[in-house]
Every structure is written in structure tokens, then in C-alpha cells.
Amino acid sequence: MTHYETAASDLPLSTLSVTERVFEGLAPRLEDVVIIDGIDGRKFTAGDVIDHVKRLAGGLRAAGHVPQKPIALMAPNSPEYCIIFHAVAWAGGTITTLNPTYTAHEIRHQLRDSGAGLLITDPATLAVAKEALEELPEVQLCVIGSADDCLSLSALYGPAQEQQCPVDLDRHSVVLPYSSGTTGLPKGVCLSHRNLSMNIDQTAQGAEFRAGETAAAFLPFFHIYGMTVMMNMHLACGGVLVTMPRFDLELFLRICQDHRARRMWIVPPVALALAKHPLVDAYDLSALEQVFSGAAPMGSALSDAVASRLNCAMLQGYGMTELAPVSHITPLSTPRSGASGLALPNTRCRIVSPETGEDLPPGEEGELWIKGPQVMIGYLNNETATRDTLTSDGWLKTGDVAIIDADGYMFIVDRLKELIKYKGFQVAPAELEACLVAHPQIQDAAVIGLPDEEAGEVPVAFVVCADPAPSPEEIQSYVGTQLSHYKQLHRVTFVEAIPKSPSGKILRRLLRNSLYSISSL
Ligand code: 4UW
């Protein structure tokens, strides 16, 4: 059996909770500013962050919000996001993170599925949160800042809790981000303290992270890339965060210029802006050494265009929510064009033939399997999905097709799983299909991803309708009332029947081929 061993020396297993690991990195620099609000300029020193986390944790425990039920956090990036996240973790609780662009329908699904007892949100998303809770009166609501008729975050503060509440570092789920994995609806991904604290150290080592690095942090903290690589690694490893609630090219460039950023952490659609937008020339980015991208495939022409325009290296990493998230990173010291990276310390890989189940040697294409301390505990309340994804001896089947070359560099070449990636965000075909067939005039539906220069992929649907059939526009606007902007359908095609295998599985490849023949007409 070909098990790909990492060339990097293994790190000792972390014995710290994720917040203890972050505090370890904050303690030696108590007077230093570590988080700046990129919108209003508010500054938090390391000492401020520790103090806020401890007082909020104390209050959350005193009021009984933890550890009984998960706390849901639905907010854009801000200094408060980091404080709330770590306060819940320090208090021994569980956080489930929601995309702040979610509709009431999507919020309800995650609150019900995770069993959250409290939803903390932002004034900008308060109205949709209230709408979601009309059907879930048992969930309490709290707002960051203040708003009429709503519990405010400051009211949850209490006496400081000085120590980490005891938790099982391997079995307690500190965070439940949602991912559809290789198939089906979004599921809660149970990540432990050990998953998160190890992945901070693994990533910092693989990425050759240096103290003093400042990140223009627009990658959302609710998604595992922003959570571990931005929020946790920067706080734990001597970095500084300038938080951005959403991507704004001008603000992003200004922060990178003013803070002499050495590295940009991005997703492929931002690479497109960096390669093409005229604004880029107006900023002094001379401190930049590397642009680092992940979460979706990056073409080599785009990668080369960014590198030559910004006169720096363009590197990639690979991650997955179920891996807390990072398993591969391309180091600046040994770059390799087009690679998704070398395996991090403590990370073992296999390339397994989907047809025969056999391990494949270097240079051959197969499914990427990963084993290491960053591999999730499992999916929340879903043993079947957990069993389908994790082998009994701890290998995670990624659902991605990859090649590992003779030097250990991994290249993602295709995807076996159903997932669609829109600008790096997950769109689960099953979620769109469930939404479509809930329409009274739609009898069956299938959704696939269509390649798109800006977004990477866009969702498109095939539908079987009853008479009278709704128009494509009616179907699109119906989906618009149910699901957030990045899950919207870019095309609707009417068909007589959805092609399926004898076991009822949608034959997506047939649909994909039919779409290409339609587009080329
Ligand atoms: N090339 C091609 C890639 C790549 C990719 C991911 O939403 P999730 O679950 O998770 C992520 C995490 C991305 C990430 C985290 C940390 C990091 O350092 C980094 O590199 C900078 C990236 O996206 O989606 C997981 C799925 O996204 C695809 C792939 O299909 C994977 O299973 N994906 N990275 N470099 N595809």
C-alpha cells in the first residue's frame, strides 16, 4: 500500500484547548494591538482580547447558556466575532457558525439541526434572525451592540472565568461549521479542540508563518478557512488581524498597503480582481511576498497573471471543513506551480482508485484520503454520513481527485463529490434539489455546477414540471425567497425526466454533457 508520508517532521500533539492555544500566543504581547476593526478603526490589544473572552465566558456560564446547548453565531467578521467564539470555547461550550447572508429558511435548518439554544447576531442581520425565530420561540436572541427589544451582548458579560472549563480535547465538539461533505444536505461538522489547536500549529509551520504578519481579514470567520487560518492562527502565532465584514477591493488594498502586508490570504475570485482591476496599480504593495489561495481550483494562467502583476509568488493550499481545515500548503521556500501543496506535519495521504479501491503510486489519479490530528470527529447526529466519509481506522475520504508527484506535491484535478463551489462557498446540489421539489409544480430536479470565469462554478438546474409549468424566471425567484444569494440558479432547463442509475442516483455526468451540447448549439 502506498501511504504518502509527509517530509515535514511531526509536531508534538497539542495538549491545549483552542483558546488556551490562542492565549499562549497573546500572553507575551499583552500591550500589543492584535485586532483592528477595518471599518471603524477600533483597536484591541492582546490583553483586551483575553479580558473580554474571560468576562464573556463567565457571564455565559453564569446565565446557563453553556455548556447545555450550542450557541449559534451569525455575524460578519469583527473583533467581537473573535471574542464571542473564544468565550464560548473557554466556557466549555459549542459554537455553530452561520453565514450572515442566510435566509430565514437556512437559519432555521441549522438552528434545528444543531439544537442551538441562543443565536447571537449583528444589527444588520437582526431582522432575518427574528423572522427565523418566529418558528423557533425556544431559541433566545442576542445582538452584538444594541437594538430595541433585544438582549445585547454586553448584558451577557459577567465575572471573569479565569481557567478553561474542563473539556475532553478529542471528543468535545467546540465548533460545528456546516458542510455537505461528499453528498446530501449541509451537516454539522464536529471539530474538537485538538483538531483546531493542532491545525493552527500545522498550518503555521507549513505556511512558514512569521510573527508580525498582518492579515486583511475578509475571509469569513464563519467558514473554516477564515476561522483557523485568519482568526485563530494570527492570534495564536504573533499575527495581527484587520477585520473586514465583507470583501471590498479598495479597502483590502488599502489595508495591505498601510500595514505592509507580506501575504494576502485569498480565494480564486479575488485573484481575478488582483490580476485585472485597474485599482490595484494605485496602491503600494511592495512589501508583498506571496498571495495565497485556496478553497477552489485556481487556473495556472490566472495564477501567473497575479504573480507577475504583483511581483510576488502565487501559492495554493488545500483544505476542507472536515479537516479543520488544512492538510496541504505550498511553502514559499519550495514553491511548485499549480500544486495545492505538500502535506502538513502529522498528515498522511493516500491516493485510492475509486474503481478498485487500491492505493495508487505517485503520478496516478485517484481519490485523496487524509489521516491526521485535524480529521473531524464526525458529522453531528449522522452516523451514516460519518461512516461513508471516515474509515474505521481514521482515514477521511475527501471526494476530491488528486495526483501526488514523486516529490510529494499534491495536485487537485477533479471532484468525485456532488459539491458546487461558488466563489469558494459551498453549494450543495441536494439542498437546491430539495428546495426545488418542494415547489408544488416541480416533480423532480437535479442541480449541477457549470464552469464560470468569475465564480469558478455556478449552479444550474434541470427540472421536470407538472402542467402548467412555472417559467424559468418564476422558478429562479422562488429559489430566491428560500436560499441565499450564492446558491441562486443561473439557468433552468426543462426536461422530460432526470437521468438516474438503477439505484436512483442522479447521473450528473450525463446532465453535464447535455449542457455542453446545449451551450455549443
Ligand atoms: N484546489 C481545488 C484547492 C482547493 C479546492 C479546497 O468549504 P470547504 O469544506 O473548505 C474549504 C477550505 C479551504 C481552505 C482552507 C485553508 C487553506 O489554507 C486553504 O488554502 C489556502 C483552503 O474550502 O470545501 C472543501 C472543498 O473545496 C475544494 C475541494 O473540493 C474541497 O474538498 N478545494 N481547496 N486548492 N479545490
Coordinates of C-alpha atoms and ligand atoms in Angstrom, one line a residue:
M1 CA 0.0 0.0 0.0
T2 CA 1.4 3.5 -0.9
H3 CA 1.0 5.7 2.1
Y4 CA 2.4 9.1 1.4
E5 CA 4.5 10.1 4.4
T6 CA 4.9 13.8 4.9
A7 CA 8.5 15.1 4.6
A8 CA 8.0 17.5 7.4
S9 CA 8.8 16.4 11.0
D10 CA 5.8 15.7 13.1
L11 CA 4.8 18.2 15.8
P12 CA 4.1 17.1 19.3
L13 CA 0.3 16.6 19.9
S14 CA -1.1 19.8 21.4
T15 CA -2.4 19.5 24.9
L16 CA -4.2 22.8 24.8
S17 CA -7.8 23.8 24.1
V18 CA -8.1 26.1 21.1
T19 CA -8.5 29.1 23.4
E20 CA -5.6 28.1 25.6
R21 CA -3.5 27.9 22.4
V22 CA -4.6 31.4 21.3
F23 CA -4.0 32.8 24.8
E24 CA -0.5 31.2 24.7
G25 CA 0.2 33.4 21.7
L26 CA -1.4 36.5 23.2
A27 CA 0.2 36.4 26.7
P28 CA 3.7 37.5 25.7
R29 CA 2.3 40.6 23.9
L30 CA -0.4 41.9 26.2
E31 CA 0.1 45.6 25.3
D32 CA 0.2 45.0 21.5
V33 CA -2.7 45.7 19.2
V34 CA -3.8 42.3 17.8
I35 CA -7.2 43.1 16.2
I36 CA -8.2 46.3 14.4
D37 CA -11.7 46.8 13.1
G38 CA -11.1 47.6 9.5
I39 CA -14.2 49.7 9.2
D40 CA -14.2 52.0 12.3
G41 CA -10.6 51.6 13.4
R42 CA -11.3 50.2 16.9
K43 CA -8.2 48.6 18.4
F44 CA -8.0 45.6 20.7
T45 CA -4.7 44.7 22.5
A46 CA -3.9 41.1 23.3
G47 CA -4.7 42.0 26.9
D48 CA -8.1 43.4 25.9
V49 CA -9.0 40.2 24.0
I50 CA -8.1 37.9 26.9
D51 CA -10.1 40.1 29.3
H52 CA -13.2 40.2 27.1
V53 CA -13.1 36.5 26.5
K54 CA -12.8 35.7 30.2
R55 CA -15.6 38.0 31.2
L56 CA -18.0 36.9 28.4
A57 CA -17.2 33.3 29.2
G58 CA -18.0 33.9 32.9
G59 CA -21.3 35.5 32.0
L60 CA -22.3 32.8 29.6
R61 CA -21.8 30.1 32.2
A62 CA -23.5 32.1 35.0
A63 CA -26.6 32.5 32.8
G64 CA -26.6 28.8 31.9
H65 CA -26.1 29.4 28.1
V66 CA -23.2 26.9 28.2
P67 CA -22.5 24.1 28.2
Q68 CA -26.0 22.7 27.7
K69 CA -26.8 23.8 24.1
P70 CA -24.7 25.0 21.2
I71 CA -24.5 28.8 20.7
A72 CA -25.2 29.9 17.1
L73 CA -23.1 32.8 15.8
M74 CA -24.3 34.6 12.7
A75 CA -22.3 37.7 12.0
P76 CA -19.7 39.2 9.6
N77 CA -16.1 39.5 10.7
S78 CA -15.4 41.9 13.5
P79 CA -13.3 42.0 16.7
E80 CA -16.4 40.8 18.6
Y81 CA -16.6 37.7 16.5
C82 CA -13.2 36.5 17.8
I83 CA -14.2 37.4 21.4
I84 CA -17.6 35.5 21.2
F85 CA -16.0 32.5 19.5
H86 CA -13.3 32.1 22.2
A87 CA -15.6 33.0 25.1
V88 CA -17.9 30.0 24.2
A89 CA -14.9 27.8 23.8
W90 CA -13.3 28.9 27.1
A91 CA -16.6 28.3 28.8
G92 CA -16.6 24.7 27.6
G93 CA -19.4 25.3 25.1
T94 CA -20.0 24.6 21.4
I95 CA -20.4 27.3 18.7
T96 CA -22.2 26.7 15.4
T97 CA -21.3 29.3 12.8
L98 CA -23.8 30.6 10.3
N99 CA -23.3 32.6 7.1
P100 CA -24.7 36.1 7.8
T101 CA -26.2 36.2 4.3
Y102 CA -28.5 33.3 5.2
T103 CA -32.3 33.5 4.6
A104 CA -34.7 32.6 7.5
H105 CA -35.2 29.2 5.9
E106 CA -31.5 28.4 6.0
I107 CA -31.1 29.8 9.5
R108 CA -33.9 27.6 10.8
H109 CA -32.4 24.4 9.2
Q110 CA -29.1 25.0 11.0
L111 CA -30.6 26.0 14.4
R112 CA -32.9 23.0 14.4
D113 CA -30.2 20.6 13.2
S114 CA -27.6 21.8 15.7
G115 CA -30.1 22.2 18.6
A116 CA -28.8 25.7 19.4
G117 CA -30.3 27.5 22.4
L118 CA -29.1 31.0 21.7
L119 CA -28.5 32.9 18.5
I120 CA -26.0 35.8 18.6
T121 CA -26.2 38.1 15.6
D122 CA -25.4 41.5 14.2
P123 CA -27.7 44.5 14.0
A124 CA -27.6 44.2 10.2
T125 CA -28.9 40.6 10.3
L126 CA -31.3 41.1 13.2
A127 CA -34.5 41.3 11.1
V128 CA -33.9 38.0 9.3
A129 CA -32.8 36.4 12.6
K130 CA -36.1 37.5 14.2
E131 CA -38.0 36.1 11.2
A132 CA -36.3 32.8 11.5
L133 CA -37.1 32.6 15.2
E134 CA -40.8 33.2 14.7
E135 CA -41.0 29.4 14.3
L136 CA -38.4 28.6 16.9
P137 CA -39.6 30.6 20.0
E138 CA -37.4 28.4 22.3
V139 CA -34.2 29.9 20.8
Q140 CA -33.1 33.1 22.6
L141 CA -31.7 36.0 20.6
C142 CA -28.8 38.4 21.4
V143 CA -27.4 41.2 19.3
I144 CA -23.8 42.5 19.1
G145 CA -24.1 46.2 20.1
S146 CA -27.7 47.2 20.8
A147 CA -31.1 47.2 19.3
D148 CA -34.6 47.7 20.7
D149 CA -36.3 44.7 22.2
C150 CA -33.3 42.5 22.0
L151 CA -30.8 41.2 24.6
S152 CA -27.4 42.9 23.9
L153 CA -24.1 41.2 24.0
S154 CA -22.8 43.4 26.8
A155 CA -25.6 42.2 29.1
L156 CA -24.1 38.7 28.8
Y157 CA -20.8 39.7 30.4
G158 CA -20.1 38.5 34.0
P159 CA -17.3 37.9 36.4
A160 CA -14.2 36.7 34.6
Q161 CA -13.8 32.9 34.3
E162 CA -10.0 32.5 34.8
Q163 CA -9.5 29.0 33.6
Q164 CA -10.6 26.9 30.6
C165 CA -13.7 24.9 31.6
P166 CA -12.6 21.3 31.5
V167 CA -13.5 19.5 28.2
D168 CA -12.4 16.3 26.5
L169 CA -9.9 17.7 23.9
D170 CA -10.7 14.9 21.5
R171 CA -14.4 14.2 22.0
H172 CA -16.0 17.5 22.7
S173 CA -17.1 19.4 19.6
V174 CA -16.1 23.0 20.2
V175 CA -17.3 24.1 16.8
L176 CA -20.0 22.9 14.3
P177 CA -19.5 24.5 11.0
Y178 CA -21.8 23.2 8.3
S179 CA -20.6 21.3 5.2
S180 CA -22.4 19.0 2.8
G181 CA -19.3 16.7 2.6
T182 CA -19.4 14.4 -0.3
T183 CA -23.2 14.2 -0.7
G184 CA -26.5 15.3 0.7
L185 CA -27.6 18.3 2.8
P186 CA -25.3 20.5 4.8
K187 CA -24.3 18.7 8.0
G188 CA -22.7 19.8 11.3
V189 CA -19.0 19.0 11.2
C190 CA -17.9 18.1 14.7
L191 CA -14.5 19.6 15.3
S192 CA -12.6 19.1 18.6
H193 CA -10.3 21.4 20.5
R194 CA -7.4 19.1 19.4
N195 CA -8.5 19.4 15.7
L196 CA -8.4 23.2 15.9
S197 CA -5.3 23.7 18.1
M198 CA -3.3 21.2 16.1
N199 CA -4.3 22.7 12.8
I200 CA -3.1 26.1 14.0
D201 CA 0.4 24.7 14.6
Q202 CA 0.4 22.5 11.5
T203 CA -0.7 25.4 9.3
A204 CA 1.7 27.9 10.8
Q205 CA 4.6 25.5 10.2
G206 CA 3.5 24.6 6.7
A207 CA 2.9 28.2 5.7
E208 CA 6.2 29.4 7.3
F209 CA 4.1 31.9 9.2
R210 CA 6.1 34.7 10.9
A211 CA 5.2 36.8 13.9
G212 CA 4.2 40.3 12.8
E213 CA 2.2 39.2 9.7
T214 CA -0.9 41.3 9.3
A215 CA -3.9 40.0 7.5
A216 CA -6.6 42.0 5.8
A217 CA -9.2 39.5 7.1
F218 CA -12.1 39.4 4.7
L219 CA -12.3 35.6 4.5
P220 CA -15.4 35.0 6.7
F221 CA -14.7 33.7 10.2
F222 CA -17.8 31.5 9.9
H223 CA -16.1 29.4 7.3
I224 CA -13.3 27.1 8.4
Y225 CA -10.6 28.8 6.2
G226 CA -11.2 32.2 7.8
M227 CA -11.7 30.6 11.3
T228 CA -8.5 28.7 11.5
V229 CA -6.1 30.4 9.1
M230 CA -7.1 34.0 9.8
M231 CA -8.7 34.3 13.2
N232 CA -7.0 31.5 15.2
M233 CA -3.6 31.3 13.6
H234 CA -3.0 35.0 13.5
L235 CA -4.0 35.4 17.2
A236 CA -2.0 32.4 18.3
C237 CA 1.2 32.9 16.3
G238 CA 2.0 36.5 16.7
G239 CA 0.0 38.0 13.8
V240 CA -2.5 40.9 13.6
L241 CA -6.0 40.9 12.2
V242 CA -7.6 43.8 10.4
T243 CA -11.2 42.6 10.2
M244 CA -13.3 43.3 7.1
P245 CA -17.1 42.4 7.2
R246 CA -17.1 41.6 3.5
F247 CA -14.7 41.8 0.6
D248 CA -14.1 45.3 -0.7
L249 CA -11.2 45.6 -3.2
E250 CA -10.3 49.2 -2.3
L251 CA -10.4 48.6 1.5
F252 CA -8.5 45.3 1.0
L253 CA -5.7 47.0 -1.0
R254 CA -5.5 50.0 1.4
I255 CA -5.1 47.7 4.5
C256 CA -2.5 45.6 2.7
Q257 CA -0.6 48.8 1.8
D258 CA -0.9 50.6 5.1
H259 CA 0.1 47.5 7.1
R260 CA 2.9 46.5 4.7
A261 CA 1.3 43.1 4.4
R262 CA 3.7 40.3 3.4
R263 CA 0.9 37.9 2.4
M264 CA -2.6 38.0 1.1
W265 CA -4.9 35.1 2.0
I266 CA -7.5 34.9 -0.8
V267 CA -9.9 32.7 -2.8
P268 CA -9.7 32.4 -6.6
P269 CA -12.3 35.2 -7.5
V270 CA -10.1 37.7 -5.6
A271 CA -7.2 36.6 -7.8
L272 CA -9.2 37.7 -10.8
A273 CA -9.6 41.2 -9.4
L274 CA -5.9 41.3 -8.4
A275 CA -4.9 40.3 -12.0
K276 CA -7.3 42.6 -13.8
H277 CA -8.7 45.5 -11.8
P278 CA -7.1 49.0 -12.5
L279 CA -7.4 50.0 -8.8
V280 CA -4.5 47.6 -8.0
D281 CA -2.0 49.9 -9.6
A282 CA -2.9 52.8 -7.2
Y283 CA -1.5 51.0 -4.1
D284 CA 2.0 50.4 -2.9
L285 CA 2.1 46.6 -2.4
S286 CA 5.9 46.4 -2.4
A287 CA 6.0 44.5 1.0
L288 CA 4.1 41.7 -0.6
E289 CA 6.0 38.3 -0.9
Q290 CA 3.1 36.0 -1.6
V291 CA -0.5 35.7 -2.5
F292 CA -2.0 32.5 -1.0
S293 CA -5.2 31.0 -2.4
G294 CA -7.4 28.0 -1.6
A295 CA -11.0 26.8 -1.3
A296 CA -11.4 26.2 -5.1
P297 CA -9.3 25.4 -8.1
M298 CA -7.0 28.1 -9.5
G299 CA -6.0 28.1 -13.1
S300 CA -2.3 28.5 -14.0
A301 CA -2.9 31.4 -16.4
L302 CA -4.6 33.4 -13.6
S303 CA -2.0 32.4 -11.1
D304 CA 0.8 33.6 -13.4
A305 CA -1.0 36.8 -14.1
V306 CA -1.3 37.7 -10.4
A307 CA 2.3 36.7 -9.7
S308 CA 3.7 38.9 -12.5
R309 CA 1.5 41.9 -11.8
L310 CA 2.2 42.0 -8.1
N311 CA 5.8 40.8 -8.5
C312 CA 5.4 38.0 -5.9
A313 CA 4.8 34.3 -5.5
M314 CA 1.3 32.9 -6.1
L315 CA 0.8 29.8 -3.9
Q316 CA -2.0 27.4 -3.1
G317 CA -3.2 25.4 -0.1
Y318 CA -5.9 22.8 0.1
G319 CA -8.4 22.4 2.9
M320 CA -11.8 21.1 3.8
T321 CA -14.2 21.8 6.7
E322 CA -13.8 18.2 7.8
L323 CA -10.0 18.8 8.1
A324 CA -10.3 21.8 10.4
P325 CA -9.4 22.7 7.5
V326 CA -5.8 22.5 6.2
S327 CA -3.9 19.4 5.0
H328 CA -1.7 20.8 2.3
I329 CA 0.2 24.0 1.8
T330 CA 2.8 25.2 -0.8
P331 CA 5.7 26.8 1.1
L332 CA 7.3 30.0 -0.3
S333 CA 10.7 28.4 0.2
T334 CA 9.9 25.5 -2.1
P335 CA 7.1 26.7 -4.5
R336 CA 5.6 24.5 -7.2
S337 CA 3.4 26.0 -9.9
G338 CA -0.2 24.7 -9.9
A339 CA 0.3 22.5 -6.8
S340 CA -2.1 22.5 -3.9
G341 CA 0.8 21.9 -1.7
L342 CA 2.9 19.5 0.4
A343 CA 1.3 17.6 3.2
L344 CA 1.5 19.4 6.6
P345 CA 3.3 17.8 9.5
N346 CA 1.4 14.9 11.1
T347 CA -0.6 14.4 7.9
R348 CA -0.6 11.2 5.9
C349 CA -2.2 10.8 2.5
R350 CA -3.3 8.1 0.2
I351 CA -4.5 8.2 -3.4
V352 CA -7.1 5.5 -3.8
S353 CA -8.6 4.2 -7.1
P354 CA -12.4 4.8 -6.9
E355 CA -12.9 1.8 -9.2
T356 CA -10.7 -0.8 -7.5
G357 CA -10.2 0.6 -4.0
E358 CA -6.4 0.1 -4.5
D359 CA -3.7 2.5 -3.5
L360 CA -2.1 4.2 -6.4
P361 CA 1.6 5.2 -6.8
P362 CA 3.0 8.7 -7.5
G363 CA 1.7 10.3 -10.6
E364 CA -1.6 8.4 -10.8
E365 CA -5.1 10.0 -10.4
G366 CA -7.4 8.8 -7.6
E367 CA -9.4 9.9 -4.6
L368 CA -7.4 11.8 -1.9
W369 CA -7.6 10.3 1.6
I370 CA -6.2 12.0 4.6
K371 CA -5.2 11.0 8.1
G372 CA -4.0 13.2 10.9
P373 CA -5.0 15.1 14.1
Q374 CA -7.0 17.6 12.1
V375 CA -9.5 15.0 10.9
M376 CA -13.0 15.7 12.3
I377 CA -14.7 13.7 15.0
G378 CA -17.6 13.0 12.6
Y379 CA -20.9 14.5 11.4
L380 CA -23.4 15.7 14.0
N381 CA -26.2 13.1 14.5
N382 CA -25.4 11.4 11.2
E383 CA -23.7 8.1 11.6
T384 CA -24.4 7.0 8.0
A385 CA -22.6 10.1 6.6
T386 CA -19.8 9.7 9.1
R387 CA -19.3 6.0 8.2
D388 CA -19.3 6.9 4.5
T389 CA -16.7 9.5 4.9
L390 CA -14.4 8.2 7.7
T391 CA -12.9 4.7 7.6
S392 CA -12.8 2.7 10.8
D393 CA -9.0 3.3 11.0
G394 CA -9.4 7.1 10.7
W395 CA -8.9 8.0 7.0
L396 CA -11.0 10.8 5.7
K397 CA -12.2 10.3 2.1
T398 CA -12.1 13.8 0.6
G399 CA -14.2 13.2 -2.5
D400 CA -11.5 15.1 -4.5
V401 CA -9.5 13.5 -7.2
A402 CA -5.8 14.3 -6.9
I403 CA -2.3 13.3 -8.0
I404 CA 0.7 13.2 -5.7
D405 CA 4.0 13.5 -7.6
A406 CA 7.3 11.9 -6.7
D407 CA 8.3 14.9 -4.6
G408 CA 5.1 14.8 -2.6
Y409 CA 3.3 17.8 -4.2
M410 CA -0.4 17.3 -4.4
F411 CA -2.5 18.5 -7.4
I412 CA -6.3 18.6 -7.3
V413 CA -7.5 17.5 -10.7
D414 CA -11.2 16.8 -10.4
R415 CA -14.1 16.2 -7.9
L416 CA -16.0 13.0 -7.3
K417 CA -18.4 14.5 -4.9
E418 CA -21.6 16.5 -5.7
L419 CA -20.3 19.8 -4.3
I420 CA -20.5 23.0 -6.3
K421 CA -18.1 25.8 -5.3
Y422 CA -19.4 29.4 -5.9
K423 CA -16.5 31.8 -5.2
G424 CA -15.2 29.3 -2.7
F425 CA -18.5 28.9 -0.9
Q426 CA -20.2 25.5 -0.7
V427 CA -23.4 25.0 -2.6
A428 CA -24.9 21.5 -2.0
P429 CA -26.9 20.3 -5.1
A430 CA -29.1 18.3 -2.7
E431 CA -30.1 21.4 -0.9
L432 CA -31.2 23.1 -4.1
E433 CA -32.9 20.0 -5.3
A434 CA -34.9 19.7 -2.0
C435 CA -35.9 23.3 -2.4
L436 CA -37.0 22.8 -6.0
V437 CA -39.1 19.7 -5.4
A438 CA -40.8 21.4 -2.5
H439 CA -42.4 23.7 -5.2
P440 CA -45.9 22.4 -5.9
Q441 CA -45.4 22.4 -9.7
I442 CA -41.9 20.8 -9.7
Q443 CA -41.9 17.0 -9.8
D444 CA -38.2 16.2 -10.0
A445 CA -35.0 18.2 -10.1
A446 CA -31.2 17.9 -10.5
V447 CA -28.6 20.6 -9.9
I448 CA -25.0 20.7 -11.2
G449 CA -22.2 23.2 -11.4
L450 CA -21.4 25.0 -14.6
P451 CA -17.8 26.4 -15.0
D452 CA -17.8 30.2 -14.7
E453 CA -14.8 32.5 -15.1
E454 CA -15.6 34.8 -12.1
A455 CA -17.3 32.4 -9.7
G456 CA -15.5 29.2 -10.5
E457 CA -18.8 27.4 -10.9
V458 CA -22.5 28.5 -10.9
P459 CA -25.5 26.3 -10.0
V460 CA -27.8 25.3 -12.9
A461 CA -31.0 23.2 -12.6
F462 CA -32.8 20.6 -14.7
V463 CA -36.5 20.3 -13.7
V464 CA -39.4 18.1 -14.5
C465 CA -42.6 20.2 -14.2
A466 CA -46.3 19.4 -13.9
D467 CA -48.8 21.3 -16.1
P468 CA -49.0 24.3 -16.0
A469 CA -45.2 24.6 -15.7
P470 CA -43.8 27.7 -14.0
S471 CA -41.5 29.8 -16.1
P472 CA -37.7 29.6 -15.5
E473 CA -37.9 33.1 -14.0
E474 CA -40.6 32.1 -11.6
I475 CA -38.5 29.1 -10.5
Q476 CA -35.5 31.3 -10.0
S477 CA -37.4 33.9 -8.0
Y478 CA -38.9 31.1 -5.9
V479 CA -35.4 29.8 -5.0
G480 CA -34.5 33.5 -4.3
T481 CA -37.1 33.5 -1.4
Q482 CA -35.6 30.3 0.1
L483 CA -31.8 30.4 -0.3
S484 CA -29.0 32.9 -0.1
H485 CA -27.5 34.8 -3.0
Y486 CA -24.6 32.4 -3.7
K487 CA -27.0 29.5 -4.1
Q488 CA -29.1 31.1 -6.8
L489 CA -29.8 29.3 -10.1
H490 CA -28.1 30.7 -13.2
R491 CA -30.1 28.6 -15.6
V492 CA -33.1 26.4 -15.6
T493 CA -33.6 23.7 -18.2
F494 CA -36.9 21.8 -18.6
V495 CA -36.5 18.0 -19.2
E496 CA -38.9 15.1 -19.5
A497 CA -37.1 13.0 -16.9
I498 CA -33.9 13.3 -14.7
P499 CA -31.5 10.6 -15.8
K500 CA -30.8 8.2 -12.9
S501 CA -29.0 5.0 -12.2
P502 CA -31.0 1.8 -11.3
S503 CA -30.3 2.7 -7.6
G504 CA -31.9 6.1 -8.1
K505 CA -28.6 8.2 -8.1
I506 CA -28.8 11.2 -10.4
L507 CA -26.4 10.7 -13.4
R508 CA -24.9 14.2 -13.2
R509 CA -22.2 13.5 -15.8
L510 CA -25.0 12.9 -18.4
L511 CA -26.6 16.2 -17.4
R512 CA -23.2 18.0 -17.6
N513 CA -22.6 16.6 -21.1
S514 CA -26.1 17.6 -22.3
L515 CA -25.5 21.1 -21.0
Y516 CA -22.2 21.4 -23.0
S517 CA -24.0 20.3 -26.1
I518 CA -26.8 22.9 -25.5
S519 CA -24.2 25.7 -24.9
S520 CA -22.4 24.8 -28.1
L521 CA -25.5 25.0 -30.3
Ligands
4UW1 N1 -8.0 23.5 -5.2 C1 -9.1 22.9 -5.6 C2 -7.8 23.9 -3.9 C3 -8.9 23.6 -3.0 C4 -10.1 23.0 -3.5 C5 -10.3 23.4 -1.4 O1 -15.7 24.7 2.1 P1 -14.8 23.5 2.3 O2 -15.2 22.5 3.2 O3 -13.4 24.0 2.8 C6 -12.5 24.8 2.1 C7 -11.3 25.1 2.8 C8 -10.3 25.8 2.1 C9 -9.0 26.1 2.6 C10 -8.7 26.2 3.9 C11 -7.4 26.6 4.4 C12 -6.4 26.9 3.5 O4 -5.3 27.2 3.8 C13 -6.7 26.8 2.1 O5 -5.8 27.1 1.3 C14 -5.4 28.5 1.3 C15 -8.0 26.4 1.7 O6 -12.8 25.3 1.1 O7 -14.6 23.0 0.8 C16 -13.7 21.9 0.6 C17 -13.5 21.6 -0.9 O8 -13.1 22.8 -1.6 C18 -12.3 22.4 -2.7 C19 -12.2 20.8 -2.6 O9 -13.2 20.3 -3.4 C20 -12.5 20.6 -1.2 O10 -13.0 19.3 -0.9 N2 -10.9 22.9 -2.5 N3 -9.1 23.9 -1.7 N4 -6.7 24.4 -3.5 N5 -10.2 22.7 -4.8

